[in-house]
Amino acid sequence: MMPATQRLAGASARRPWLVVGLWIAAIAIAGYASSQFLAGALTTKIEVTNDPEAQRAADLIEQRFGAAGVTEVLILSSEDATVTDASFERAVRSLQASASDGGAEAVTFYDTDDPAMVSDDRHTTLMPVTFPEPDENADLLPAIEGLRDEANDSGVLTARSLGTVSIEEDFTRIAEEDLAQGESFGILVALVVLVFVFGAVVAGVVPLIMGVASIAVALGITALVGLTVDFSFFVTNIITMMGLAIGIDYSLFIVSRFREERAGGRHKLDAIGATGATAGRAVLFSGLTVVLALLGILIVPNSIFRSIGSGAIFVVLVAMLASTTLLPALLSLLGDRVNALRVGRRRSELGSESSHRFWDGIARRVMARPVVSLVLGAGILIAAASSYLNINTGTAGVSSMPEDAPSRQAFEILATEFSGGLSSPIEVVVEGEAAAPEIRSAIRALESRLAADGRFGPAQTMVNDEGNATIVSFPVKADPTSGAAMSAIAHIREVHVPAAFAGTDAEVLVGGETAFNSDLFDAIQSYTPIVFAFVLGLSFLLLMVAFRSIVVPLKAIVLNLLSVGAAYGLMVLVFQEGVGADLFGFGQVDAIEAWLPLFLFSILFGLSMDYHVFLLSRIKERFDLTRDNTESVAYGLRTTGGLITGAAAIMVAVFGGFAAGDLVPLQQTGFGLAVAVLIDATIVRSILVPASMKLLGDRNWYFPRWLEWLPNLSVEGPHPKSMEGPLVPRVARVPQSGPGERPSH
């Protein structure tokens, strides 16, 4: 029976203008949806669904004290005047009145007489401004900018601001700049690699068109889904990064297989059908493995994972659909003109049996000494992975921004002259009668313990009007997102609060941004085993059914875990330990993003399976025909070696473009993805796969009889020689100098 991918490719090739028209319409609709709805679908807020302690604290504060609002700390300085000068006070009071007129509540040193609000040289003061809770924090940006401008125009003060709104604005702006840089760099390098791989400009441009189309439609889908749910603003970076890499890669394999079939003598439509039955089928299966791996991170109960996982799934699904419909239609329209504008000359078609003897030689040398090769290759990866044992997880706070970012400059002033956590204090909320002697005593005990702990600034206590709830608010003397701040939260919860409130029946919850981040990291850690089990289990089942073997999926999982582990280790070595960070232009930080290992595992496991599936499908295709394991492995490597190398080079370029940005989270993401793909396409594919398959021999394809009832997905599809369709005379080869040397059929 004809494979579904062959029927789909054939149908698209027979009605190419209809298919192209439908895709143009889809891109236009997606573009309109993106322009109208995408901005409203993106948010910088993090939502959680597992009800952590910090969230319960926030809910309790809102119930007892009303909506907390959003606080931005204005840092007001004067070169000449001090806080006691009348001109300084008048300027601050005027600013306070403007904030009040705008519906905000501003507190000054002149209201509290709190020395903690004045710097040691008395030339700088703080003015916290609390705004009513907005729909989006970005909605408050005009009001904050207006207050800063008024202060700077006063002739007395200069103003900086630090808080959730300012930090999110800087993160968003820098992320957009990094996105534009990554896109331009990735597309340029991808085009160069594609033209080099194919030896023709038109063949190189087609995969780029597929990648851009996949991104455009995926962004439109995100915008429409965003009408009901919010997505993290990082989703656009993920869609662009994955869309370029996946969309180009899938097209690379399909275009190459089409050219191979044409070089073998097939008519155009038959070549497209044969390509759909083989490379198209492998693309479909590879895409499914990526999607299944990405489904795992949707289990984690927070909006970051939901956003990046959903965005990546959208663009992979669109790339799969484009590769199996739009691409066959374009190949039908182009025919042999896909080889137009040739660059250089190629003696044999890329991907054919006679191409890339280099890879054939590597495979045979590795299989001649399989034990040595396996031990050497695995040893390199294990050594690279060893640094992962020293990993510290956290999140990149404002201190990891570029030095010229306004938020970082404001934070450094706050950290140097005040308490760095003033913009996002820790809040301990106590539910119970504030006038009760035991609760008053417990709160005083907590304040004493905090005062004796050098990690915290002065505490402020506030009781609600009903007298049944108390907030103890205090800053941590560190970047609120740093590892030191996370450690301080754990100490408050495990030591200070239990000791202070022992013997009382009050409910005590620790909240605030720092506590929220701590709870987020704990949730990621607890869900990691679940995600690993889900992804590994589904991948094993899918590969087992596809290749009718239990050895192949087990080996694939082990090899992929080795490449992912090596990427983890190198990421820790570069970013956390600083080895080579200056060389790459990366920032050295104290911690790896807490969400990154789990995200990279899901992404990399799917991408690693891509190459594994393409290689194994060629090996299995040959093994079913010859039953010669050694020759099949050599055949698979030599026919996919150049393609996988080119595909890997494109992915490394795309991911490297994003790693070259200024935001540390994107640097870590891009570097981790690029390194893992590079490792997988070289050490794993060229050394570990042939060595392990040589050692296992025919046992590679062991499949117990009691599992024969399982369906046979046959990822490799029928061998081209077994498919129907006339061959044209061998003289009609793929032209070496232009499209006019051979008619399209």
XYZ file of C-alpha atoms in Angstrom:
745
model
C 0.000 0.000 0.000
C 1.288 3.460 -0.883
C 2.531 5.372 2.228
C 0.394 8.328 3.314
C 3.340 10.728 2.921
C 3.797 9.528 -0.667
C 0.115 10.119 -1.438
C 0.242 13.561 0.201
C 3.390 14.569 -1.674
C 1.946 13.280 -4.937
C -1.321 15.149 -4.471
C 0.532 18.370 -3.671
C 2.783 17.936 -6.695
C -0.178 17.383 -9.038
C -1.958 20.558 -7.858
C 0.986 22.805 -7.017
C -0.668 26.186 -7.581
C -3.601 25.288 -5.360
C -1.274 24.205 -2.554
C 0.961 27.265 -2.904
C -2.116 29.497 -2.942
C -3.453 27.920 0.237
C -0.101 28.443 1.963
C 0.101 32.064 0.824
C -3.388 32.593 2.248
C -2.365 30.897 5.513
C 0.737 33.098 5.785
C -1.326 36.227 5.094
C -3.908 35.293 7.739
C -1.138 34.450 10.198
C 0.549 37.772 9.485
C -2.662 39.665 10.138
C -3.275 37.713 13.365
C 0.277 38.421 14.529
C -0.005 42.141 13.831
C -3.337 42.425 15.623
C -3.127 39.995 18.536
C 0.440 38.834 19.195
C 1.480 41.809 21.337
C -1.554 41.306 23.572
C -0.814 37.589 23.874
C 2.688 38.120 25.275
C 3.440 38.798 28.914
C 6.443 39.047 31.173
C 4.500 37.653 34.133
C 5.033 34.101 35.363
C 1.964 32.114 36.318
C 1.986 28.919 38.359
C -0.685 26.293 38.888
C 0.705 24.193 41.739
C -0.231 26.719 44.485
C 3.246 27.325 45.990
C 3.764 29.064 49.349
C 4.703 32.391 47.772
C 1.475 32.385 45.757
C -0.563 31.570 48.853
C 1.200 34.445 50.633
C 0.310 36.828 47.800
C -3.313 35.675 47.872
C -3.485 36.140 51.649
C -2.009 39.643 51.419
C -4.568 40.579 48.781
C -7.406 39.195 50.918
C -6.348 40.968 54.112
C -4.710 44.140 52.767
C -6.247 44.556 49.319
C -4.438 44.504 45.993
C -0.754 45.142 46.590
C -0.212 46.955 43.313
C 3.125 47.281 41.536
C 5.994 49.161 43.185
C 8.738 50.971 41.304
C 11.581 52.540 43.292
C 12.738 55.913 42.001
C 16.386 56.633 42.829
C 16.675 60.421 43.079
C 20.118 62.029 43.171
C 21.672 65.483 43.107
C 25.300 66.389 42.538
C 25.115 69.609 44.577
C 22.151 69.415 46.952
C 21.579 66.997 49.826
C 18.281 65.654 51.143
C 18.205 68.366 53.836
C 18.404 71.191 51.324
C 15.120 72.966 50.609
C 15.562 72.695 46.824
C 16.027 68.927 47.077
C 12.935 68.527 49.265
C 10.785 70.755 47.016
C 11.737 68.720 43.948
C 10.966 65.425 45.695
C 7.654 66.729 47.083
C 6.650 67.961 43.610
C 7.410 64.532 42.185
C 5.380 62.893 44.975
C 2.402 65.149 44.147
C 2.635 64.224 40.448
C 2.605 60.512 41.331
C -0.452 61.025 43.547
C -2.238 62.959 40.798
C -1.676 59.955 38.541
C -3.356 57.575 41.000
C -0.175 56.179 42.539
C 1.024 56.288 46.138
C 4.535 57.634 46.736
C 6.438 57.520 50.029
C 9.425 59.790 50.721
C 12.098 60.160 53.356
C 10.326 63.327 54.480
C 7.251 61.241 55.370
C 9.017 58.435 57.231
C 12.303 59.960 58.419
C 13.738 56.499 57.716
C 17.548 56.737 57.375
C 17.524 53.599 55.205
C 15.972 55.727 52.446
C 19.020 58.027 52.233
C 22.521 57.220 51.010
C 25.544 57.701 53.248
C 26.639 60.856 51.380
C 23.037 62.163 51.648
C 22.966 63.130 47.961
C 20.573 60.308 47.005
C 17.179 59.244 48.302
C 14.634 56.612 47.409
C 10.983 57.184 46.603
C 8.959 53.962 46.275
C 5.916 54.543 44.066
C 3.093 51.998 44.213
C 0.705 51.864 41.238
C -2.660 50.091 41.106
C -2.374 46.565 39.670
C -2.425 46.896 35.845
C -3.503 44.344 33.243
C 0.105 44.285 32.042
C 3.110 45.808 33.780
C 4.095 47.478 30.520
C 0.963 49.634 30.831
C 2.696 51.508 33.677
C 5.780 52.380 31.635
C 4.499 55.792 30.381
C 3.714 56.919 33.945
C 7.147 55.847 35.208
C 8.916 57.490 32.285
C 6.911 60.656 32.965
C 8.086 60.773 36.593
C 11.692 60.210 35.537
C 11.476 62.967 32.926
C 9.954 65.388 35.443
C 12.771 64.726 37.908
C 15.454 65.109 35.248
C 13.890 68.379 34.064
C 13.728 69.831 37.595
C 17.245 71.225 37.441
C 17.961 69.633 40.820
C 17.446 65.884 40.524
C 18.473 63.054 38.242
C 16.272 59.969 38.344
C 16.638 56.269 37.726
C 14.021 53.621 38.406
C 14.156 50.002 39.410
C 11.319 47.576 39.766
C 9.332 44.959 37.927
C 8.251 47.358 35.178
C 11.724 48.757 34.418
C 13.401 45.357 34.558
C 10.805 43.747 32.296
C 11.078 46.634 29.831
C 14.840 46.193 29.574
C 14.588 42.418 29.272
C 11.975 42.721 26.523
C 13.944 45.347 24.590
C 17.201 43.420 24.736
C 15.429 40.158 23.830
C 13.944 41.807 20.734
C 17.373 43.110 19.717
C 18.883 39.660 20.245
C 16.060 38.140 18.205
C 16.711 40.436 15.253
C 20.448 39.752 15.431
C 19.927 36.001 15.697
C 17.525 35.970 12.763
C 19.801 37.926 10.416
C 22.928 35.978 11.364
C 21.193 32.596 11.213
C 19.568 33.232 7.837
C 22.791 34.530 6.277
C 24.925 31.611 7.449
C 22.181 29.104 6.627
C 22.027 30.396 3.051
C 25.794 30.086 2.644
C 25.778 26.529 4.017
C 22.790 25.508 1.887
C 24.318 26.848 -1.311
C 27.566 25.051 -0.483
C 25.771 21.784 0.333
C 23.546 21.822 -2.752
C 25.903 23.586 -5.108
C 22.983 25.676 -6.400
C 21.483 28.980 -5.250
C 17.847 28.051 -5.955
C 18.118 24.766 -4.072
C 19.654 26.698 -1.180
C 16.926 29.329 -1.092
C 13.999 26.860 -1.034
C 14.690 25.586 2.523
C 14.980 29.188 3.723
C 11.530 29.902 2.303
C 10.207 26.890 4.206
C 11.773 28.044 7.464
C 10.397 31.574 7.162
C 6.938 30.265 6.217
C 6.924 27.951 9.233
C 7.848 30.826 11.562
C 5.194 33.144 10.113
C 2.361 30.633 10.463
C 3.494 29.497 13.930
C 3.509 33.111 15.166
C -0.007 33.540 13.807
C -1.166 30.408 15.629
C 0.417 31.701 18.822
C -1.384 35.027 18.413
C -4.750 33.290 17.969
C -4.244 30.874 20.857
C -3.086 33.896 22.852
C -6.611 35.255 22.727
C -7.452 32.764 25.483
C -4.096 32.196 27.242
C -0.990 34.334 27.769
C 2.460 33.378 26.529
C 5.851 34.421 27.855
C 7.499 37.016 25.614
C 10.359 34.490 25.105
C 8.012 32.439 22.890
C 8.864 34.557 19.833
C 12.573 33.840 20.311
C 11.899 30.114 20.634
C 9.634 30.006 17.556
C 12.178 31.876 15.437
C 15.104 29.791 16.670
C 13.341 26.449 16.246
C 11.584 27.456 13.025
C 14.793 28.360 11.241
C 16.593 25.242 12.461
C 13.820 22.684 12.001
C 12.193 24.161 8.893
C 15.493 24.423 7.028
C 16.675 20.993 8.159
C 13.545 19.148 7.062
C 13.603 20.891 3.696
C 17.282 20.080 3.289
C 16.636 16.346 3.577
C 13.628 16.397 1.249
C 15.204 18.547 -1.474
C 18.316 16.400 -1.373
C 16.317 13.186 -1.709
C 14.349 14.657 -4.624
C 17.574 15.541 -6.433
C 18.889 12.048 -5.746
C 15.760 10.451 -7.204
C 15.984 12.642 -10.287
C 19.635 11.792 -10.696
C 18.608 8.126 -10.496
C 16.350 8.547 -13.481
C 12.844 9.045 -12.079
C 10.308 11.312 -13.701
C 9.553 14.473 -11.757
C 6.247 13.423 -10.199
C 7.549 9.922 -9.481
C 10.640 11.446 -7.853
C 8.456 13.626 -5.649
C 6.358 10.597 -4.697
C 9.444 8.525 -3.903
C 10.802 11.419 -1.833
C 7.559 11.629 0.105
C 7.642 7.894 0.779
C 11.181 8.018 2.149
C 12.524 11.401 3.283
C 9.023 12.793 3.796
C 8.110 9.834 5.964
C 11.309 10.249 7.995
C 10.585 13.973 8.417
C 7.083 13.189 9.672
C 8.397 10.651 12.150
C 11.261 12.890 13.274
C 8.848 15.753 13.829
C 6.630 13.514 15.942
C 9.578 12.566 18.144
C 10.366 16.261 18.655
C 6.729 17.027 19.499
C 6.521 14.125 21.956
C 9.702 15.296 23.660
C 8.287 18.816 23.893
C 5.001 17.577 25.350
C 6.976 16.577 28.415
C 7.759 20.143 29.441
C 4.072 21.077 29.293
C 3.686 18.964 32.430
C 5.631 21.506 34.500
C 3.069 23.835 36.159
C 4.256 27.285 35.110
C 3.767 29.583 32.170
C 7.425 29.690 31.044
C 7.453 25.989 30.191
C 3.942 26.147 28.793
C 4.938 29.031 26.532
C 8.246 27.787 25.188
C 6.918 24.248 24.855
C 3.769 25.347 23.015
C 5.655 27.720 20.725
C 8.188 25.057 19.784
C 5.422 22.498 19.167
C 3.509 24.945 16.953
C 6.498 25.646 14.725
C 7.556 21.976 14.474
C 4.047 20.935 13.443
C 3.884 23.717 10.852
C 7.348 22.774 9.530
C 6.227 19.142 9.189
C 3.098 20.178 7.283
C 5.039 22.572 5.055
C 7.656 19.926 4.270
C 5.042 17.377 3.211
C 2.746 19.728 1.226
C 4.241 23.103 0.301
C 7.696 21.744 -0.505
C 6.458 19.028 -2.921
C 4.349 21.704 -4.633
C 7.373 23.996 -5.018
C 9.485 21.108 -6.332
C 6.740 20.324 -8.843
C 6.761 23.918 -10.081
C 10.533 24.176 -10.155
C 11.398 20.731 -11.446
C 15.037 20.641 -12.442
C 15.170 24.424 -12.135
C 15.788 23.716 -8.439
C 19.393 23.249 -9.612
C 19.547 26.677 -11.239
C 22.372 29.142 -10.561
C 24.875 26.435 -9.788
C 27.920 27.194 -7.699
C 30.852 24.922 -8.422
C 30.556 21.425 -9.864
C 29.662 18.211 -8.105
C 30.638 14.844 -9.553
C 27.844 12.974 -7.769
C 24.531 13.958 -6.247
C 24.581 14.695 -2.537
C 23.054 11.790 -0.627
C 23.624 9.186 -3.351
C 25.569 5.987 -2.835
C 28.591 7.323 -4.662
C 28.776 10.560 -2.695
C 30.902 11.338 0.325
C 33.418 8.523 0.331
C 34.927 10.442 3.226
C 32.088 9.319 5.488
C 32.293 5.788 4.128
C 35.951 5.721 5.100
C 35.215 6.977 8.609
C 32.504 4.356 9.100
C 34.750 1.533 7.995
C 37.699 2.713 10.110
C 35.464 3.015 13.167
C 33.924 -0.411 12.571
C 37.384 -1.909 12.123
C 38.115 -1.024 15.803
C 34.660 -0.759 17.351
C 35.664 -1.231 20.991
C 38.406 1.395 20.906
C 36.148 3.802 19.019
C 33.253 3.294 21.416
C 35.380 3.750 24.532
C 37.134 6.826 23.108
C 33.948 8.539 21.910
C 31.959 7.776 25.061
C 34.914 8.804 27.220
C 35.065 12.243 25.594
C 31.360 12.820 26.209
C 31.481 11.565 29.788
C 34.449 13.840 30.507
C 32.563 16.803 29.053
C 29.475 15.916 31.097
C 31.406 15.696 34.375
C 31.190 19.460 34.988
C 27.428 19.065 35.298
C 28.016 17.651 38.770
C 28.952 21.196 39.873
C 25.865 22.903 38.457
C 24.142 25.678 40.396
C 20.681 26.579 39.181
C 19.030 29.947 39.554
C 17.903 32.704 37.254
C 19.588 35.607 35.535
C 18.545 38.699 37.414
C 19.130 42.324 36.687
C 22.809 41.993 37.632
C 23.388 39.788 34.574
C 22.113 42.403 32.112
C 24.543 44.340 29.902
C 26.381 47.084 31.774
C 24.653 49.825 29.777
C 21.145 48.592 30.638
C 19.355 51.270 32.748
C 17.949 48.660 35.127
C 21.380 47.242 35.864
C 22.829 50.710 36.482
C 19.971 51.488 38.865
C 20.430 48.163 40.648
C 24.149 48.760 41.142
C 23.406 52.114 42.798
C 20.786 50.456 44.975
C 23.098 47.591 45.889
C 26.057 49.884 46.614
C 24.358 52.642 48.577
C 21.214 50.909 49.867
C 19.890 47.347 50.130
C 19.701 45.760 46.703
C 16.424 44.008 47.466
C 14.454 47.143 48.271
C 12.735 46.944 44.885
C 11.431 43.410 45.579
C 11.392 42.798 49.349
C 10.682 39.530 51.111
C 7.261 39.582 52.732
C 6.394 37.388 55.708
C 2.631 37.467 56.198
C 1.184 36.326 59.531
C -2.503 35.430 59.785
C -3.693 35.786 63.387
C -4.725 38.429 65.886
C -1.914 40.962 65.786
C -2.734 42.145 69.328
C -2.383 38.673 70.826
C 0.672 38.580 73.155
C 2.094 35.386 71.651
C 1.913 36.787 68.087
C 3.412 40.153 69.106
C 6.205 38.284 70.844
C 6.769 36.018 67.824
C 6.957 38.976 65.429
C 9.462 40.746 67.693
C 11.503 37.538 67.810
C 11.451 37.338 64.002
C 12.556 40.972 63.694
C 15.407 40.347 66.134
C 16.561 37.271 64.226
C 16.442 39.179 60.910
C 18.386 42.120 62.391
C 21.092 39.730 63.583
C 21.304 38.083 60.141
C 23.551 40.248 57.978
C 21.861 39.108 54.779
C 18.778 41.276 55.373
C 18.037 44.971 55.573
C 15.768 46.762 58.083
C 12.318 45.246 58.545
C 9.039 47.148 58.403
C 5.862 45.826 60.008
C 2.304 46.611 58.896
C -1.005 45.458 60.410
C -4.269 45.485 58.463
C -7.308 47.485 59.589
C -9.068 44.452 61.045
C -5.989 43.542 63.094
C -6.041 39.922 61.945
C -2.990 39.950 59.641
C 0.551 41.346 59.796
C 3.205 41.796 57.122
C 6.892 41.866 58.003
C 8.672 43.282 54.943
C 12.446 43.480 54.525
C 15.008 43.483 51.698
C 17.668 40.887 51.033
C 21.117 42.374 50.484
C 21.665 40.743 47.108
C 20.182 40.522 43.665
C 16.702 39.166 44.477
C 17.129 36.453 41.835
C 20.608 35.319 42.902
C 21.587 32.070 44.541
C 22.374 33.946 47.758
C 18.810 35.275 47.834
C 17.402 31.772 47.233
C 19.503 30.451 50.110
C 18.227 33.261 52.332
C 14.602 32.284 51.570
C 15.291 28.694 52.546
C 16.889 29.856 55.817
C 13.902 32.074 56.675
C 11.454 29.246 56.062
C 13.446 26.497 57.706
C 15.080 28.369 60.612
C 13.887 31.897 61.387
C 10.112 31.462 61.036
C 9.861 28.086 62.851
C 12.034 29.369 65.707
C 10.170 32.671 66.079
C 6.640 31.271 65.854
C 7.109 28.045 67.804
C 4.155 27.511 70.129
C 1.743 29.788 68.224
C -1.167 28.714 66.020
C -0.676 31.529 63.501
C -0.360 30.728 59.804
C 2.933 32.167 58.568
C 3.764 32.346 54.838
C 6.909 33.692 53.181
C 6.223 35.565 49.942
C 7.642 38.158 47.579
C 9.441 37.854 44.253
C 12.451 36.060 45.688
C 10.268 33.503 47.462
C 8.252 33.043 44.278
C 11.439 32.265 42.318
C 12.530 29.837 45.010
C 9.201 27.999 44.787
C 9.494 27.953 41.011
C 12.916 26.311 41.179
C 11.654 23.727 43.662
C 8.762 22.867 41.350
C 11.117 22.415 38.395
C 13.306 20.113 40.448
C 10.374 17.993 41.596
C 8.897 17.677 38.091
C 12.196 16.865 36.361
C 12.015 13.064 36.992
C 8.437 13.024 35.713
C 9.376 14.811 32.498
C 12.409 12.573 31.958
C 10.307 9.424 32.426
C 7.600 10.738 30.101
C 9.977 11.734 27.288
C 12.197 8.659 27.505
C 9.250 6.290 27.751
C 7.368 7.723 24.767
C 10.546 7.940 22.676
C 11.341 4.304 23.385
C 7.863 3.155 22.392
C 7.835 5.228 19.212
C 11.272 4.074 18.063
C 10.507 0.460 18.962
C 7.375 0.433 16.828
C 9.046 2.316 13.988
C 12.210 0.208 13.674
C 10.780 -3.103 14.958
C 13.627 -3.412 17.461
C 14.095 -3.004 21.196
C 17.878 -2.591 20.886
C 17.774 0.413 18.530
C 15.599 2.595 20.826
C 17.574 1.659 23.948
C 20.837 2.509 22.213
C 19.404 5.733 20.781
C 18.263 6.848 24.236
C 21.662 6.133 25.801
C 23.552 7.951 23.040
C 21.218 10.936 23.154
C 21.556 11.163 26.925
C 25.329 11.201 26.474
C 25.169 14.132 24.026
C 22.700 16.045 26.217
C 24.847 15.399 29.303
C 27.941 16.652 27.481
C 26.089 19.819 26.473
C 25.054 20.361 30.109
C 28.627 19.948 31.291
C 30.087 22.330 28.722
C 27.421 24.900 29.547
C 28.397 24.767 33.223
C 32.092 24.927 32.302
C 31.667 28.048 30.147
C 28.969 30.086 31.912
C 29.325 29.079 35.533
C 33.046 28.389 35.748
C 34.002 30.944 33.089
C 36.224 28.683 30.963
C 36.275 30.326 27.528
C 33.453 32.743 28.389
C 35.504 35.779 27.351
C 36.506 34.055 24.126
C 32.862 33.595 23.129
C 31.775 36.959 24.510
C 29.510 35.362 27.125
C 28.794 36.632 30.595
C 30.009 34.538 33.501
C 27.251 34.026 36.067
C 26.840 32.208 39.349
C 24.081 29.917 38.132
C 22.584 28.246 35.099
C 18.956 29.184 34.426
C 16.844 26.841 36.555
C 14.422 26.108 33.717
C 17.148 25.529 31.127
C 18.306 21.932 31.830
C 14.766 20.590 31.603
C 13.969 22.677 28.537
C 17.219 21.708 26.812
C 16.611 18.049 27.587
C 13.256 18.099 25.819
C 14.469 20.153 22.851
C 17.782 18.351 22.445
C 16.308 14.904 22.846
C 13.929 15.675 20.021
C 16.600 17.236 17.797
C 19.047 14.402 18.487
C 16.386 11.936 17.452
C 16.131 13.831 14.159
C 19.615 12.856 13.058
C 19.284 9.403 14.549
C 16.082 8.740 12.640
C 17.489 9.949 9.315
C 20.630 7.867 9.745
C 18.890 4.747 11.039
C 16.190 4.923 8.378
C 18.874 4.722 5.675
C 20.665 1.901 7.525
C 17.418 -0.051 7.983
C 16.430 0.556 4.354
C 19.717 -1.020 3.230
C 19.664 -3.801 5.834
C 16.192 -4.942 4.751
C 17.509 -5.158 1.196
C 20.895 -6.832 1.832
C 20.785 -8.250 5.397
C 24.443 -7.126 5.660
C 24.815 -5.130 8.905
C 28.332 -3.761 8.311
C 27.632 -2.659 4.750
C 24.291 -1.173 5.795
C 25.928 0.971 8.467
C 28.569 2.216 6.010
C 25.853 2.904 3.433
C 23.754 4.831 5.929
C 26.653 6.989 7.065
C 27.992 7.791 3.617
C 24.570 8.673 2.196
C 23.612 10.910 5.124
C 27.045 12.185 6.188
C 27.114 15.300 4.040
C 23.452 16.051 4.639
C 23.610 15.721 8.406
C 26.820 17.739 8.506
C 25.177 20.507 6.505
C 22.029 20.345 8.633
C 24.095 20.474 11.808
C 26.104 23.426 10.502
C 22.852 25.299 9.856
C 21.498 24.520 13.330
C 24.772 25.521 14.968
C 24.726 28.793 13.008
C 21.119 29.548 13.933
C 21.562 28.703 17.604
C 24.943 30.444 17.674
C 23.336 33.616 16.353
C 21.022 33.704 19.354
C 23.874 32.831 21.708
C 25.681 35.958 20.490
C 23.034 38.202 22.058
C 23.299 40.141 25.309
C 20.794 38.297 27.505
C 22.431 35.532 29.518
C 19.382 33.200 29.351
C 19.454 33.355 25.546
C 23.239 32.962 25.512
C 22.943 29.806 27.585
C 20.065 28.480 25.478
C 21.768 29.102 22.150
C 25.122 27.744 23.332
C 23.601 24.610 24.853
C 21.600 23.822 21.720
C 24.504 24.538 19.352
C 26.994 22.429 21.298
C 24.617 19.488 21.648
C 23.792 19.468 17.928
C 27.483 19.689 17.054
C 28.321 16.788 19.375
C 25.442 14.708 18.090
C 26.302 15.256 14.435
C 29.992 14.422 14.907
C 30.989 12.204 17.816
C 27.662 10.425 18.239
C 26.773 9.961 14.590
C 30.222 9.259 13.118
C 31.810 7.290 15.978
C 29.375 5.947 18.558
C 26.593 4.846 16.200
C 28.737 2.826 13.756
C 30.878 1.378 16.571
C 27.890 0.242 18.626
C 26.039 -1.123 15.593
C 29.115 -3.064 14.510
C 29.504 -4.626 17.969
C 25.849 -5.581 18.179
C 25.617 -6.895 14.619
C 22.281 -8.454 13.734
C 21.236 -8.054 17.367
C 20.572 -4.403 16.524
C 17.295 -5.554 15.017
C 16.229 -7.961 17.766
C 12.465 -7.856 18.253
C 10.737 -10.399 20.519
C 8.029 -12.469 18.903
C 5.572 -11.617 21.641
C 5.680 -7.997 20.418
C 4.873 -8.818 16.793
C 1.288 -7.656 17.347
C 2.485 -4.056 17.490
C 1.825 -1.973 14.339
C 4.684 -1.479 11.891
C 5.204 2.226 11.192
C 8.238 1.561 8.967
C 9.915 4.937 9.212
C 12.158 4.231 6.245
C 9.221 3.443 3.942
C 9.577 1.217 0.881
C 12.953 1.012 -0.803
C 13.000 3.267 -3.871
C 13.764 0.280 -6.110
C 10.526 -1.358 -5.023
C 8.332 1.665 -5.850
C 6.446 1.960 -9.082
C 7.245 4.593 -11.642
C 9.236 4.578 -14.862
C 12.842 5.595 -14.986
C 14.102 7.957 -17.634
C 17.286 7.040 -19.480
C 20.448 7.349 -17.453
C 21.691 10.003 -19.849
C 19.163 12.358 -18.272
C 21.246 13.200 -15.277
C 20.891 16.226 -13.015
C 22.457 19.029 -15.051
C 25.813 20.238 -13.899
C 25.718 23.696 -15.410
C 22.079 24.762 -15.679
C 18.486 23.681 -15.751
C 18.120 23.697 -19.485
C 20.058 20.466 -20.107
C 17.181 18.243 -19.130
C 13.404 18.549 -19.535
C 11.067 18.377 -16.558
C 8.575 15.552 -16.675
